[in-house]
């Protein structure tokens, strides 16, 4: 192959695809609308503090290893990875929490301490989750979603019931203790749907959590972006920032021919969009779009988020690098996201304090805090609402962790629905794509290759395999493979 390929966006999937496409001998240029690369995985630096704006969890290290191995590299060639212990803690009330440590045996012990006999149930559950992980992450997710036959293997036929049941049903059947059940239901939230709408097969997320563990790249997730950029630049990928694409032009034969960028026409042989899929199609004339507005409106999207990046002038107590706050009704909050979209009265929230692990995240003696409230995409977003919700969660945070922190805030920055739309052209301001429900899995997701326009492709969290950083890397590999297949002479 020796094609001129234009890539829209510079998130994980776009960057990953650029590496494979350049390796295949193509002339690749990335066009990024913002002034820094990384898409949702950008950084915020302020007053000596450093925050990952987007992803903060490093799960499935084997997927990263497999990606770098494709280029005869390892993650350690670019960044230092540390396994977190504890992985995270979950608050259920004031001074009342369960800690998930760094080995499965410690986790069995934590479950047994909470509910005698539960460790045996957990062993059975995790054994099945590991089996699913081996099937999914080592095989199924590396298929391009072209045909339903991709899902039919001797192994998956035996697991058909796991596509018909749900995570919630399986967890609640095996665990009567509500606190333990909530911990087991938590990982699938990364897939963007309620546990009651997520197929049982996705229990492989529990193996990623308990069986493999949670890691942190020294200096933050942005180091992974910089590593992939390094890989991309080596074979000659060109990256242009402040380059917003306004139009994908298609000739009379139905072939994508050029991009309109900053008032100039940029000709290319192949166009790959790693930007939001819905937005990417709006860059086409209506007749060339595969999916209507009605199609998108009926899909289940992953939540949006209200995020706060907070600098504290002291070290905080009674928290871990990752800390979850499940002290309110999960079902009520979930309904406000998926069933009746509105601001939740009592939201669950998540907090990350990277400076507990990583000295580079905050000045000495200070703490960097990231707070996240999952929200329905598309709801009203105003500064007044943001302020109101920060007060809600910070007061609960102080009470639950038995400390005063509000007067120790040096600054706080917020990011919400309007920002996801402005910065990433995100559909309804969703934070991480389209949910992996049964009817939005594999070949049922938007396609990597346009069905209406020749030489136009898509990658990222709205197509296969789905939401999350590891799937984004895989998506980049899948689309590059598809392009190579269709354009090799």
PDB file of C-alpha atoms in Angstrom, residues 49-205:
ATOM      1  CA  UNK A  49      -0.907  20.283  39.337  1.00  0.00           C
ATOM      2  CA  UNK A  50      -1.427  17.826  36.470  1.00  0.00           C
ATOM      3  CA  UNK A  51      -4.761  16.120  35.756  1.00  0.00           C
ATOM      4  CA  UNK A  52      -5.827  13.570  33.176  1.00  0.00           C
ATOM      5  CA  UNK A  53      -8.916  15.241  31.717  1.00  0.00           C
ATOM      6  CA  UNK A  54     -10.401  11.961  30.500  1.00  0.00           C
ATOM      7  CA  UNK A  55      -9.552   8.317  31.263  1.00  0.00           C
ATOM      8  CA  UNK A  56      -7.935   7.672  34.651  1.00  0.00           C
ATOM      9  CA  UNK A  57      -8.215   3.848  34.878  1.00  0.00           C
ATOM     10  CA  UNK A  58      -5.551   1.628  33.299  1.00  0.00           C
ATOM     11  CA  UNK A  59      -7.071  -1.825  32.948  1.00  0.00           C
ATOM     12  CA  UNK A  60      -6.265  -4.774  30.657  1.00  0.00           C
ATOM     13  CA  UNK A  61      -2.494  -4.185  30.451  1.00  0.00           C
ATOM     14  CA  UNK A  62      -2.250  -7.190  28.120  1.00  0.00           C
ATOM     15  CA  UNK A  63      -4.119  -5.219  25.422  1.00  0.00           C
ATOM     16  CA  UNK A  64      -1.543  -2.404  25.653  1.00  0.00           C
ATOM     17  CA  UNK A  65       1.267  -4.968  25.545  1.00  0.00           C
ATOM     18  CA  UNK A  66      -0.238  -6.584  22.474  1.00  0.00           C
ATOM     19  CA  UNK A  67      -0.532  -3.200  20.767  1.00  0.00           C
ATOM     20  CA  UNK A  68       3.083  -2.204  21.386  1.00  0.00           C
ATOM     21  CA  UNK A  69       4.302  -5.697  20.472  1.00  0.00           C
ATOM     22  CA  UNK A  70       2.882  -5.136  16.989  1.00  0.00           C
ATOM     23  CA  UNK A  71       5.696  -2.578  16.619  1.00  0.00           C
ATOM     24  CA  UNK A  72       8.344  -4.631  18.431  1.00  0.00           C
ATOM     25  CA  UNK A  73       8.039  -2.438  21.500  1.00  0.00           C
ATOM     26  CA  UNK A  74       6.757  -2.788  25.056  1.00  0.00           C
ATOM     27  CA  UNK A  75       4.939  -0.233  27.227  1.00  0.00           C
ATOM     28  CA  UNK A  76       8.046  -0.026  29.415  1.00  0.00           C
ATOM     29  CA  UNK A  77       9.957   1.394  26.437  1.00  0.00           C
ATOM     30  CA  UNK A  78       7.847   4.517  26.898  1.00  0.00           C
ATOM     31  CA  UNK A  79       6.387   4.720  30.407  1.00  0.00           C
ATOM     32  CA  UNK A  80       6.563   3.166  33.859  1.00  0.00           C
ATOM     33  CA  UNK A  81       3.564   1.186  35.019  1.00  0.00           C
ATOM     34  CA  UNK A  82       2.712   0.687  38.677  1.00  0.00           C
ATOM     35  CA  UNK A  83       0.125  -1.779  39.985  1.00  0.00           C
ATOM     36  CA  UNK A  84      -2.062  -0.003  42.516  1.00  0.00           C
ATOM     37  CA  UNK A  85      -2.544  -1.407  45.997  1.00  0.00           C
ATOM     38  CA  UNK A  86      -5.226  -0.922  46.935  1.00  0.00           C
ATOM     39  CA  UNK A  87      -6.813  -0.866  43.497  1.00  0.00           C
ATOM     40  CA  UNK A  88      -9.691   1.192  44.887  1.00  0.00           C
ATOM     41  CA  UNK A  89     -12.050   1.536  47.815  1.00  0.00           C
ATOM     42  CA  UNK A  90     -15.840   1.832  47.856  1.00  0.00           C
ATOM     43  CA  UNK A  91     -17.658   3.936  50.458  1.00  0.00           C
ATOM     44  CA  UNK A  92     -21.160   2.871  51.528  1.00  0.00           C
ATOM     45  CA  UNK A  93     -21.507   5.214  54.494  1.00  0.00           C
ATOM     46  CA  UNK A  94     -19.563   7.364  56.943  1.00  0.00           C
ATOM     47  CA  UNK A  95     -16.226   5.658  57.695  1.00  0.00           C
ATOM     48  CA  UNK A  96     -17.783   2.552  56.131  1.00  0.00           C
ATOM     49  CA  UNK A  97     -15.978   1.191  53.092  1.00  0.00           C
ATOM     50  CA  UNK A  98     -14.692  -1.967  51.421  1.00  0.00           C
ATOM     51  CA  UNK A  99     -11.184  -1.977  49.997  1.00  0.00           C
ATOM     52  CA  UNK A 100     -10.257  -3.934  46.886  1.00  0.00           C
ATOM     53  CA  UNK A 101      -6.582  -4.828  47.075  1.00  0.00           C
ATOM     54  CA  UNK A 102      -4.083  -6.016  44.480  1.00  0.00           C
ATOM     55  CA  UNK A 103      -4.435  -9.815  44.486  1.00  0.00           C
ATOM     56  CA  UNK A 104      -7.383 -12.115  44.039  1.00  0.00           C
ATOM     57  CA  UNK A 105      -6.651 -13.896  47.335  1.00  0.00           C
ATOM     58  CA  UNK A 106      -6.872 -10.593  49.236  1.00  0.00           C
ATOM     59  CA  UNK A 107     -10.150  -9.856  47.450  1.00  0.00           C
ATOM     60  CA  UNK A 108     -11.530 -13.282  48.406  1.00  0.00           C
ATOM     61  CA  UNK A 109     -10.637 -12.450  52.026  1.00  0.00           C
ATOM     62  CA  UNK A 110     -12.365  -9.048  51.808  1.00  0.00           C
ATOM     63  CA  UNK A 111     -15.551 -10.692  50.482  1.00  0.00           C
ATOM     64  CA  UNK A 112     -15.430 -13.379  53.167  1.00  0.00           C
ATOM     65  CA  UNK A 113     -15.062 -10.729  55.879  1.00  0.00           C
ATOM     66  CA  UNK A 114     -18.135  -8.944  54.529  1.00  0.00           C
ATOM     67  CA  UNK A 115     -20.260 -12.068  54.065  1.00  0.00           C
ATOM     68  CA  UNK A 116     -19.129 -15.536  55.246  1.00  0.00           C
ATOM     69  CA  UNK A 117     -19.245 -18.017  52.372  1.00  0.00           C
ATOM     70  CA  UNK A 118     -19.170 -15.367  49.651  1.00  0.00           C
ATOM     71  CA  UNK A 119     -15.567 -16.102  48.694  1.00  0.00           C
ATOM     72  CA  UNK A 120     -16.604 -19.483  47.283  1.00  0.00           C
ATOM     73  CA  UNK A 121     -19.281 -17.830  45.157  1.00  0.00           C
ATOM     74  CA  UNK A 122     -16.716 -15.274  44.028  1.00  0.00           C
ATOM     75  CA  UNK A 123     -14.234 -17.997  43.008  1.00  0.00           C
ATOM     76  CA  UNK A 124     -16.853 -19.591  40.756  1.00  0.00           C
ATOM     77  CA  UNK A 125     -17.861 -16.197  39.332  1.00  0.00           C
ATOM     78  CA  UNK A 126     -14.256 -15.139  38.617  1.00  0.00           C
ATOM     79  CA  UNK A 127     -13.365 -18.499  37.043  1.00  0.00           C
ATOM     80  CA  UNK A 128     -16.180 -17.951  34.552  1.00  0.00           C
ATOM     81  CA  UNK A 129     -15.155 -14.312  34.090  1.00  0.00           C
ATOM     82  CA  UNK A 130     -11.592 -15.394  33.287  1.00  0.00           C
ATOM     83  CA  UNK A 131     -12.861 -17.859  30.737  1.00  0.00           C
ATOM     84  CA  UNK A 132     -14.909 -15.084  29.129  1.00  0.00           C
ATOM     85  CA  UNK A 133     -11.870 -12.787  29.196  1.00  0.00           C
ATOM     86  CA  UNK A 134      -9.787 -15.374  27.362  1.00  0.00           C
ATOM     87  CA  UNK A 135     -12.507 -15.735  24.716  1.00  0.00           C
ATOM     88  CA  UNK A 136     -13.297 -12.022  24.350  1.00  0.00           C
ATOM     89  CA  UNK A 137     -10.064 -10.106  24.799  1.00  0.00           C
ATOM     90  CA  UNK A 138      -7.796 -12.645  23.149  1.00  0.00           C
ATOM     91  CA  UNK A 139     -10.100 -13.285  20.205  1.00  0.00           C
ATOM     92  CA  UNK A 140     -13.612 -11.866  19.703  1.00  0.00           C
ATOM     93  CA  UNK A 141     -12.866  -8.165  20.178  1.00  0.00           C
ATOM     94  CA  UNK A 142     -10.212  -8.371  17.465  1.00  0.00           C
ATOM     95  CA  UNK A 143     -12.894  -9.099  14.851  1.00  0.00           C
ATOM     96  CA  UNK A 144     -14.097  -6.157  12.731  1.00  0.00           C
ATOM     97  CA  UNK A 145     -17.879  -6.416  13.239  1.00  0.00           C
ATOM     98  CA  UNK A 146     -18.537  -7.091   9.570  1.00  0.00           C
ATOM     99  CA  UNK A 147     -20.688 -10.202  10.024  1.00  0.00           C
ATOM    100  CA  UNK A 148     -22.692 -11.931  12.765  1.00  0.00           C
ATOM    101  CA  UNK A 149     -20.749 -15.092  11.908  1.00  0.00           C
ATOM    102  CA  UNK A 150     -17.735 -13.549  13.667  1.00  0.00           C
ATOM    103  CA  UNK A 151     -19.446 -14.294  16.975  1.00  0.00           C
ATOM    104  CA  UNK A 152     -20.174 -17.919  16.183  1.00  0.00           C
ATOM    105  CA  UNK A 153     -17.405 -20.202  17.395  1.00  0.00           C
ATOM    106  CA  UNK A 154     -17.490 -23.572  19.182  1.00  0.00           C
ATOM    107  CA  UNK A 155     -16.808 -21.693  22.425  1.00  0.00           C
ATOM    108  CA  UNK A 156     -19.433 -18.950  22.035  1.00  0.00           C
ATOM    109  CA  UNK A 157     -22.125 -21.459  21.042  1.00  0.00           C
ATOM    110  CA  UNK A 158     -21.628 -23.051  24.459  1.00  0.00           C
ATOM    111  CA  UNK A 159     -21.945 -19.599  26.043  1.00  0.00           C
ATOM    112  CA  UNK A 160     -25.156 -18.561  24.286  1.00  0.00           C
ATOM    113  CA  UNK A 161     -27.014 -18.256  27.601  1.00  0.00           C
ATOM    114  CA  UNK A 162     -24.498 -15.627  28.687  1.00  0.00           C
ATOM    115  CA  UNK A 163     -25.635 -13.399  25.838  1.00  0.00           C
ATOM    116  CA  UNK A 164     -29.257 -13.816  26.873  1.00  0.00           C
ATOM    117  CA  UNK A 165     -28.827 -13.265  30.617  1.00  0.00           C
ATOM    118  CA  UNK A 166     -27.479 -10.091  32.255  1.00  0.00           C
ATOM    119  CA  UNK A 167     -24.699  -9.159  34.634  1.00  0.00           C
ATOM    120  CA  UNK A 168     -27.217  -7.980  37.228  1.00  0.00           C
ATOM    121  CA  UNK A 169     -29.193 -11.228  37.111  1.00  0.00           C
ATOM    122  CA  UNK A 170     -26.062 -13.357  37.507  1.00  0.00           C
ATOM    123  CA  UNK A 171     -24.535 -11.243  40.254  1.00  0.00           C
ATOM    124  CA  UNK A 172     -27.725 -10.983  42.301  1.00  0.00           C
ATOM    125  CA  UNK A 173     -28.297 -14.723  41.996  1.00  0.00           C
ATOM    126  CA  UNK A 174     -24.837 -15.512  43.388  1.00  0.00           C
ATOM    127  CA  UNK A 175     -24.510 -12.690  45.956  1.00  0.00           C
ATOM    128  CA  UNK A 176     -27.252 -11.690  48.384  1.00  0.00           C
ATOM    129  CA  UNK A 177     -25.109  -9.009  50.031  1.00  0.00           C
ATOM    130  CA  UNK A 178     -26.018  -5.750  48.286  1.00  0.00           C
ATOM    131  CA  UNK A 179     -22.625  -4.131  48.906  1.00  0.00           C
ATOM    132  CA  UNK A 180     -20.706  -6.995  47.321  1.00  0.00           C
ATOM    133  CA  UNK A 181     -23.167  -7.132  44.437  1.00  0.00           C
ATOM    134  CA  UNK A 182     -22.652  -3.414  43.746  1.00  0.00           C
ATOM    135  CA  UNK A 183     -18.887  -3.881  43.651  1.00  0.00           C
ATOM    136  CA  UNK A 184     -19.290  -6.682  41.105  1.00  0.00           C
ATOM    137  CA  UNK A 185     -21.715  -4.610  39.031  1.00  0.00           C
ATOM    138  CA  UNK A 186     -19.407  -1.581  39.006  1.00  0.00           C
ATOM    139  CA  UNK A 187     -16.902  -2.604  36.247  1.00  0.00           C
ATOM    140  CA  UNK A 188     -19.546  -2.924  33.530  1.00  0.00           C
ATOM    141  CA  UNK A 189     -20.397   0.747  34.016  1.00  0.00           C
ATOM    142  CA  UNK A 190     -17.265   1.318  31.897  1.00  0.00           C
ATOM    143  CA  UNK A 191     -19.223  -0.318  29.060  1.00  0.00           C
ATOM    144  CA  UNK A 192     -21.784   2.448  29.288  1.00  0.00           C
ATOM    145  CA  UNK A 193     -24.970   0.595  30.278  1.00  0.00           C
ATOM    146  CA  UNK A 194     -26.800  -0.552  33.385  1.00  0.00           C
ATOM    147  CA  UNK A 195     -25.820  -4.014  34.694  1.00  0.00           C
ATOM    148  CA  UNK A 196     -29.444  -5.012  34.033  1.00  0.00           C
ATOM    149  CA  UNK A 197     -28.914  -4.260  30.303  1.00  0.00           C
ATOM    150  CA  UNK A 198     -25.407  -5.702  29.945  1.00  0.00           C
ATOM    151  CA  UNK A 199     -25.037  -9.329  28.762  1.00  0.00           C
ATOM    152  CA  UNK A 200     -23.538 -11.799  31.267  1.00  0.00           C
ATOM    153  CA  UNK A 201     -20.681 -12.455  28.871  1.00  0.00           C
ATOM    154  CA  UNK A 202     -19.249  -9.052  29.808  1.00  0.00           C
ATOM    155  CA  UNK A 203     -18.308 -10.438  33.223  1.00  0.00           C
ATOM    156  CA  UNK A 204     -14.841 -10.486  31.677  1.00  0.00           C
ATOM    157  CA  UNK A 205     -14.654  -6.940  33.046  1.00  0.00           C
TER     158      UNK A 205
END
